[in-house]
Amino acid sequence: MSSMTGKNIKISVFGQSHSAAIGVVIDGLPAGYIVDFERVNAFMARRAPGQNVLSTPRKEADLPKVLSGIAGGATCGAPLCAVIRNGNTRSGDYSNIKDCPRPSHADYAAFVKYNGANDVAGGGHFSGRLTAPLCFAGAVCMQLLEKKGIFVKSHIYSIADEKDTPFDLVNITEEDISSKDFPVIDGEAGKRMAAKILEARSHADSVGGIIECAVTGVPAGVGDPMFDGIENIIAKNIFAIPAVKGIEFGNGFDCTRLRGSENNDPYYIDGNKIATKTNNAGGITGGITTGMPIVFRAAFKPTSSIGREQDSVSLSKMENQKLIVKGRHDPCIVQRAVPVVEAVTAFTILDVLSD
Amino acid sequence: MSSMTGKNIKISVFGQSHSAAIGVVIDGLPAGYIVDFERVNAFMARRAPGQNVLSTPRKEADLPKVLSGIAGGATCGAPLCAVIRNGNTRSGDYSNIKDCPRPSHADYAAFVKYNGANDVAGGGHFSGRLTAPLCFAGAVCMQLLEKKGIFVKSHIYSIADEKDTPFDLVNITEEDISSKDFPVIDGEAGKRMAAKILEARSHADSVGGIIECAVTGVPAGVGDPMFDGIENIIAKNIFAIPAVKGIEFGNGFDCTRLRGSENNDPYYIDGNKIATKTNNAGGITGGITTGMPIVFRAAFKPTSSIGREQDSVSLSKMENQKLIVKGRHDPCIVQRAVPVVEAVTAFTILDVLSD
Amino acid sequence: MSSMTGKNIKISVFGQSHSAAIGVVIDGLPAGYIVDFERVNAFMARRAPGQNVLSTPRKEADLPKVLSGIAGGATCGAPLCAVIRNGNTRSGDYSNIKDCPRPSHADYAAFVKYNGANDVAGGGHFSGRLTAPLCFAGAVCMQLLEKKGIFVKSHIYSIADEKDTPFDLVNITEEDISSKDFPVIDGEAGKRMAAKILEARSHADSVGGIIECAVTGVPAGVGDPMFDGIENIIAKNIFAIPAVKGIEFGNGFDCTRLRGSENNDPYYIDGNKIATKTNNAGGITGGITTGMPIVFRAAFKPTSSIGREQDSVSLSKMENQKLIVKGRHDPCIVQRAVPVVEAVTAFTILDVLSD
Amino acid sequence: MSSMTGKNIKISVFGQSHSAAIGVVIDGLPAGYIVDFERVNAFMARRAPGQNVLSTPRKEADLPKVLSGIAGGATCGAPLCAVIRNGNTRSGDYSNIKDCPRPSHADYAAFVKYNGANDVAGGGHFSGRLTAPLCFAGAVCMQLLEKKGIFVKSHIYSIADEKDTPFDLVNITEEDISSKDFPVIDGEAGKRMAAKILEARSHADSVGGIIECAVTGVPAGVGDPMFDGIENIIAKNIFAIPAVKGIEFGNGFDCTRLRGSENNDPYYIDGNKIATKTNNAGGITGGITTGMPIVFRAAFKPTSSIGREQDSVSLSKMENQKLIVKGRHDPCIVQRAVPVVEAVTAFTILDVLSD
């Protein structure tokens, strides 16, 4: 594994779905900064399972316990470590998966990489549960960003073929998406999305979707091309989130169908600063911020764990075998992944701003 | 800047469009390996400008000169450095850009980051010309990959709204795309693409497109999740290529519209090995290779440099100003970017295989 | 802070002397390897305080609890995290130090770096207690090294001006130094060293010393010069141990007084392998192992915490102030640092061998 | 190889003694800074060979040519690459070394690591000649440090058993050591050192020595413990210099013979700032600067290349063999290594200050 990332704000994630605990170390935080852990917990509650009919009924307390890094109520310069106990684990559910890999899960690839010693229980280190420590780290970093006037916002851009109103790339005005149970801009679209999820669940199936994320308040001139530009480092870290299969910045793949004259973002004087009339670049040119909102979209595949019979193989017998994955699973993880995308974005941006 | 990347195979890129030379250091290559530099030169010729009516008429010799890293005709363990002289430079062409940034170029962002000291001539370090050293590094690494039975192939997936036949994700059989002048699978689609480019050029405009890239022969079990999985590191490096605004693996953003039962790739026994019937995952689950072809697509925006008048600002006067970019530019860089995508992919894959 | 190190075997250390817990994440361990945690605990007991009259009477259970990284009794490829609860903490003892920095401690430098928010209780993240997680990590890695026939051994080379018999650089034969209470080769020298420590203690003072460490069994050809050669990476990591002020390899500083003809290590055929008759190089030439034992010495300053009145300043009043450090402290930390040196060496060597 | 180092100021060194050229890439320099290349050349001249009877008569032009990174006379944010042509190469001199490794050179270790493909001519990438690009990088960084009021000074502390007057650790006042032909504080000691070198040369032998280096003007609070503290990173980089076998900070190994009460550096109010009465810590506690001068010493072994017959082996025949190294060599490299130590220190300090 290589579950550490970052240059100045370094993140080290550990734990498996069914190990004693999961957690994260955040190294490099500035000292003397008071973390509001109630807000951190509230942020983490957004990704917690079992909140409504759209997600897995597995209950998790998910309350992180801070082991280090705080003194006198504030960060003290030492690495901040938080752990979350794993309570509700039923390892017995996963016995057959060791030999019969679940299609499109990491089971088979990990079996080969780790010579069969990988922890399959609950998905091990590949479990979506490992996004909880990512959320913790992001929630802490987000509070630091806010002090700089930087905000990270995201919403469900689409579920299956149902689309939310997209962000206005030039002007991200939405105030309260994050506090919503189902984070969409257009509530009606949200209802149609929920219906899609429930329909998939009724067929023991799953659906995917797209999350759109914006960062406002980042000044122009941030990012280190060629290899540590903003797009490089956001992409590198966003692909750490399970199920992400694509990322695009600004108008993304759509730009490939435009003429340069349509896609270029013209500059103009906006009061006493320089802005662009459009923001097809998603706030980044040459890997460096322009001062416009950073906007990207991440594609999430439909949950691999489904209740239907699937074709697989027996690794020990080297023969084809049918597989039925037991247990109950999220028919869609997109809505729960919204805070995860925000969190990963937050620690990535804080990292590059800490240069 | 942060123009170094890699863990085992480390790449350091240097140079500006109009500096004395550009080049690259490749550190970590295994020793005792004979590089066929004629093939390297042939590979680099694929991205060279001025080959046909579709690209800029600027002529470049682009012949790399190896300064170090070779002894007795083979790699010797020491860093391999190659430089390419910059001959045909006309810095005078770019004088007005210093004050009036070209829309969607790095000019403005770099001006802020580098306090106005950035080299604007020819785009400086942001120039597409810097993809030549990337190609050199990739061409060297590709020869090493081939000895392991690993091949990198790519084609133009689309230009504007004209699409090539996509790769069969399960079975990449195309043999000779790379040797084509205009690397497409479907020659008729290629003609339509070329027409789009010429049409844009006739309007002093530009078009974008998508490149699809596949890597065959990588065994299962390669990649280091969470943060150094295959998707993470390919994405991180591909975004170093100018004009890339998105990347997707396997069926990418399309997977968000599928059900899990449609998107999951069922395993089966294929002779004496394990394969998947489909390859929507693009050869990667959990950040680790499955043994199926690695496939991704990168979105290239239309060339920012266009001949039409555009809105911009005077940085010194802080007032709106019209801009006409002089000089002749590529109406489309997608066809020239094909070997660049292959090259970046090659050194990235060799890096992760060198663990 | 930057309490992470390593390329393939990555270590992340967290905790303060008086935080809820201290611990370590080890990322990159090979999977399928059974760790004997009883041996790990036994190793850690070697650095535990309160064992005899020579060290601080503070009692610590120091039993690490493994939170992750193990499945079915073996490493599973996921990061291995272990935590050690902090029990016997008395933060009240340290209230005056916040304003009046202890000479030669990190107090003042950390005060400046962390804007006064650093955790001074018990030394915070700078405490010798943080060597416990280093020992855990090293003990785990040592077991892996042993499977490769690689052993790390060390002894107290000197305390004050009392010297142990040095290692025979060519032939490290000592079998049982590690199991000794007071790890020296020459028991009589050990008694003299102990007397020096007790004498210093009787004066509320402290003494320093030198630890000599050898690694046997590392094959020739390991190490990555110029900047990641064996000396570079051992030095980088050994200086993470509090109180280390110098490191030397082979005959070290003594080589500066020799002629080349005396210092050079002549090669000869030793059975079916190549060896050197002397090993002044300490097993390393050009940053790469020669196959001879790797040997180095680390200088430990006398414990900064002493019971005598010292000159210091009041940071708030910016005036000179006398300081008496309360509490009981190790009159010498060298004997307890022996396993720490071994541990850091072990994870460093395993890291470079994991390339 | 791993000839790249640094976090913010990244250095990439390339070249072999007899390759077409050697050079260095410096990535991360701030933009807009005018480099005085005449001063860079003057600095580099200090390590150039052939200046007097004490060093090898090999003549080198050693004039670096800047290929990139400068625009309009100033740094432009792009990586700065400089190359130095290799002119006076006589590869024929080294033919027998391929099979018969020179004692205490990297020949044998490199032979094993690089499977016999390493470049032995002139020492390849291990040659002292590769310190020329290190000097270039350091000379550039030193100019930047000077603008911050930071100066790097060093002198020959000893040759064989002849010692210079050591630095006053608290107060580095020497103004003009660097400009001296033979950089010592005490000219009489310098004469005795020179005599030692000449005497060794007359016996076709060599001598070693110690270089003492100080950095003044670094403010308190700089350094990132545990693993990127000042001692860690200086040590890591100094060991990149060929022939270095030890490093010590402050009073170094001598501190092991002192009591804590003697070794601790008492604080006092010095005007309006905090200082220490002694500086046994060498300006560093807990890995972080105290504001006092950073002082360290590096041990250089006697040159491995000597003219006397030595015992070695034939790698192809696996039998003992006598070796006489032809050509003329430095009887002592210490005096030429003085600027190299300064240079490596300069880019290391600038790196940590660029956080």
Short mmCIF file of N, CA and C in Angstrom, two decimals, chain A residues 43-107:
data_model
loop_
_atom_site.label_atom_id
_atom_site.label_comp_id
_atom_site.label_asym_id
_atom_site.label_seq_id
_atom_site.Cartn_x
_atom_site.Cartn_y
_atom_site.Cartn_z
N PHE A 43 -19.44 17.14 10.18
CA PHE A 43 -19.03 16.90 8.79
C PHE A 43 -18.98 15.41 8.51
N MET A 44 -18.39 14.69 9.44
CA MET A 44 -18.25 13.24 9.24
C MET A 44 -19.60 12.54 9.22
N ALA A 45 -20.57 13.09 9.95
CA ALA A 45 -21.91 12.48 9.96
C ALA A 45 -22.51 12.46 8.56
N ARG A 46 -22.08 13.41 7.72
CA ARG A 46 -22.63 13.48 6.36
C ARG A 46 -22.31 12.22 5.55
N ARG A 47 -21.18 11.57 5.83
CA ARG A 47 -20.88 10.35 5.07
C ARG A 47 -21.28 9.08 5.81
N ALA A 48 -21.70 9.20 7.06
CA ALA A 48 -22.02 8.01 7.85
C ALA A 48 -23.16 7.23 7.20
N PRO A 49 -23.09 5.92 7.28
CA PRO A 49 -24.13 5.10 6.66
C PRO A 49 -25.38 5.05 7.53
N GLY A 50 -26.37 4.45 7.00
CA GLY A 50 -27.57 4.16 7.80
C GLY A 50 -28.46 5.33 8.07
N GLN A 51 -28.25 6.42 7.34
CA GLN A 51 -29.05 7.60 7.65
C GLN A 51 -30.43 7.58 7.03
N ASN A 52 -30.50 6.97 5.87
CA ASN A 52 -31.82 6.90 5.24
C ASN A 52 -31.90 5.67 4.36
N VAL A 53 -32.98 5.53 3.69
CA VAL A 53 -33.22 4.31 2.91
C VAL A 53 -32.27 4.17 1.74
N LEU A 54 -31.55 5.23 1.42
CA LEU A 54 -30.71 5.18 0.22
C LEU A 54 -29.36 4.53 0.46
N SER A 55 -29.02 4.29 1.72
CA SER A 55 -27.69 3.73 1.97
C SER A 55 -27.77 2.47 2.82
N THR A 56 -26.61 1.86 3.01
CA THR A 56 -26.53 0.62 3.76
C THR A 56 -27.04 0.81 5.18
N PRO A 57 -27.75 -0.18 5.73
CA PRO A 57 -28.26 -0.02 7.09
C PRO A 57 -27.20 -0.23 8.17
N ARG A 58 -25.97 -0.58 7.76
CA ARG A 58 -24.93 -0.73 8.78
C ARG A 58 -24.80 0.55 9.60
N LYS A 59 -24.87 0.40 10.91
CA LYS A 59 -24.76 1.56 11.79
C LYS A 59 -23.31 1.73 12.23
N GLU A 60 -22.86 2.92 12.25
CA GLU A 60 -21.51 3.18 12.75
C GLU A 60 -21.57 4.39 13.67
N ALA A 61 -20.89 4.29 14.78
CA ALA A 61 -20.80 5.48 15.62
C ALA A 61 -19.87 6.47 14.94
N ASP A 62 -18.75 5.97 14.46
CA ASP A 62 -17.85 6.80 13.64
C ASP A 62 -17.35 8.03 14.37
N LEU A 63 -17.40 8.01 15.68
CA LEU A 63 -16.89 9.17 16.39
C LEU A 63 -15.37 9.07 16.52
N PRO A 64 -14.67 9.96 15.90
CA PRO A 64 -13.21 9.89 15.95
C PRO A 64 -12.70 10.29 17.32
N LYS A 65 -11.66 9.62 17.75
CA LYS A 65 -11.00 9.99 19.01
C LYS A 65 -9.62 10.52 18.66
N VAL A 66 -9.33 11.72 19.12
CA VAL A 66 -8.05 12.34 18.81
C VAL A 66 -7.00 11.85 19.81
N LEU A 67 -5.94 11.24 19.29
CA LEU A 67 -4.90 10.68 20.16
C LEU A 67 -3.74 11.63 20.39
N SER A 68 -3.53 12.54 19.47
CA SER A 68 -2.33 13.37 19.56
C SER A 68 -2.48 14.61 18.71
N GLY A 69 -1.56 15.53 18.89
CA GLY A 69 -1.50 16.70 18.01
C GLY A 69 -2.20 17.93 18.56
N ILE A 70 -2.89 17.77 19.68
CA ILE A 70 -3.61 18.89 20.29
C ILE A 70 -3.03 19.12 21.69
N ALA A 71 -2.79 20.36 22.01
CA ALA A 71 -2.36 20.70 23.37
C ALA A 71 -3.04 22.00 23.75
N GLY A 72 -3.61 22.05 24.94
CA GLY A 72 -4.31 23.25 25.35
C GLY A 72 -5.43 23.63 24.40
N GLY A 73 -6.04 22.61 23.77
CA GLY A 73 -7.17 22.88 22.90
C GLY A 73 -6.83 23.28 21.48
N ALA A 74 -5.54 23.39 21.17
CA ALA A 74 -5.15 23.84 19.84
C ALA A 74 -4.10 22.90 19.24
N THR A 75 -3.96 22.98 17.94
CA THR A 75 -2.90 22.21 17.31
C THR A 75 -1.56 22.67 17.88
N CYS A 76 -0.65 21.72 18.05
CA CYS A 76 0.61 22.06 18.71
C CYS A 76 1.82 21.80 17.82
N GLY A 77 1.58 21.53 16.53
CA GLY A 77 2.69 21.28 15.62
C GLY A 77 3.01 19.81 15.47
N ALA A 78 2.64 19.03 16.47
CA ALA A 78 2.88 17.59 16.39
C ALA A 78 1.80 16.93 15.53
N PRO A 79 2.13 15.79 14.93
CA PRO A 79 1.14 15.12 14.07
C PRO A 79 -0.17 14.86 14.81
N LEU A 80 -1.27 15.16 14.15
CA LEU A 80 -2.58 14.94 14.73
C LEU A 80 -3.08 13.57 14.29
N CYS A 81 -3.29 12.68 15.24
CA CYS A 81 -3.81 11.35 14.90
C CYS A 81 -5.20 11.18 15.48
N ALA A 82 -6.11 10.68 14.67
CA ALA A 82 -7.45 10.36 15.15
C ALA A 82 -7.78 8.94 14.75
N VAL A 83 -8.43 8.22 15.65
CA VAL A 83 -8.84 6.85 15.34
C VAL A 83 -10.34 6.70 15.53
N ILE A 84 -10.88 5.80 14.78
CA ILE A 84 -12.30 5.47 14.87
C ILE A 84 -12.39 3.96 15.09
N ARG A 85 -12.98 3.57 16.17
CA ARG A 85 -13.12 2.14 16.47
C ARG A 85 -14.05 1.49 15.45
N ASN A 86 -13.76 0.27 15.12
CA ASN A 86 -14.69 -0.51 14.30
C ASN A 86 -15.55 -1.35 15.23
N GLY A 87 -16.85 -1.05 15.26
CA GLY A 87 -17.71 -1.78 16.18
C GLY A 87 -18.48 -2.90 15.50
N ASN A 88 -19.33 -2.51 14.61
CA ASN A 88 -20.31 -3.41 14.02
C ASN A 88 -19.71 -4.26 12.90
N THR A 89 -18.82 -5.17 13.25
CA THR A 89 -18.17 -5.96 12.21
C THR A 89 -18.63 -7.42 12.28
N ARG A 90 -18.88 -7.96 11.11
CA ARG A 90 -19.29 -9.37 11.06
C ARG A 90 -18.44 -10.08 10.02
N SER A 91 -17.25 -10.45 10.41
CA SER A 91 -16.30 -10.97 9.43
C SER A 91 -16.79 -12.25 8.76
N GLY A 92 -17.64 -12.96 9.44
CA GLY A 92 -18.15 -14.21 8.89
C GLY A 92 -18.84 -14.06 7.54
N ASP A 93 -19.39 -12.88 7.30
CA ASP A 93 -20.11 -12.65 6.06
C ASP A 93 -19.23 -12.79 4.82
N TYR A 94 -17.95 -12.73 4.98
CA TYR A 94 -17.09 -12.56 3.82
C TYR A 94 -16.22 -13.77 3.49
N SER A 95 -16.53 -14.89 4.10
CA SER A 95 -15.63 -16.03 3.97
C SER A 95 -15.46 -16.51 2.53
N ASN A 96 -16.55 -16.51 1.76
CA ASN A 96 -16.44 -17.07 0.40
C ASN A 96 -15.72 -16.18 -0.58
N ILE A 97 -15.61 -14.90 -0.22
CA ILE A 97 -15.04 -13.93 -1.16
C ILE A 97 -13.54 -14.15 -1.33
N LYS A 98 -12.92 -14.72 -0.31
CA LYS A 98 -11.47 -14.96 -0.39
C LYS A 98 -11.12 -15.81 -1.61
N ASP A 99 -11.99 -16.76 -1.90
CA ASP A 99 -11.69 -17.63 -3.04
C ASP A 99 -12.39 -17.19 -4.32
N CYS A 100 -13.46 -16.45 -4.16
CA CYS A 100 -14.29 -16.12 -5.33
C CYS A 100 -14.44 -14.60 -5.41
N PRO A 101 -13.57 -13.95 -6.16
CA PRO A 101 -13.51 -12.49 -6.13
C PRO A 101 -14.78 -11.84 -6.69
N ARG A 102 -15.19 -10.78 -6.02
CA ARG A 102 -16.37 -10.04 -6.48
C ARG A 102 -16.01 -9.21 -7.72
N PRO A 103 -16.77 -9.34 -8.77
CA PRO A 103 -16.47 -8.56 -9.98
C PRO A 103 -16.36 -7.06 -9.69
N SER A 104 -15.34 -6.46 -10.25
CA SER A 104 -15.08 -5.01 -10.19
C SER A 104 -14.74 -4.50 -8.80
N HIS A 105 -14.64 -5.39 -7.82
CA HIS A 105 -14.03 -5.05 -6.54
C HIS A 105 -12.52 -5.21 -6.67
N ALA A 106 -11.80 -4.80 -5.62
CA ALA A 106 -10.35 -4.96 -5.63
C ALA A 106 -9.92 -6.38 -5.27
N ASP A 107 -10.88 -7.26 -4.96
CA ASP A 107 -10.55 -8.58 -4.42
C ASP A 107 -9.46 -9.32 -5.20
#
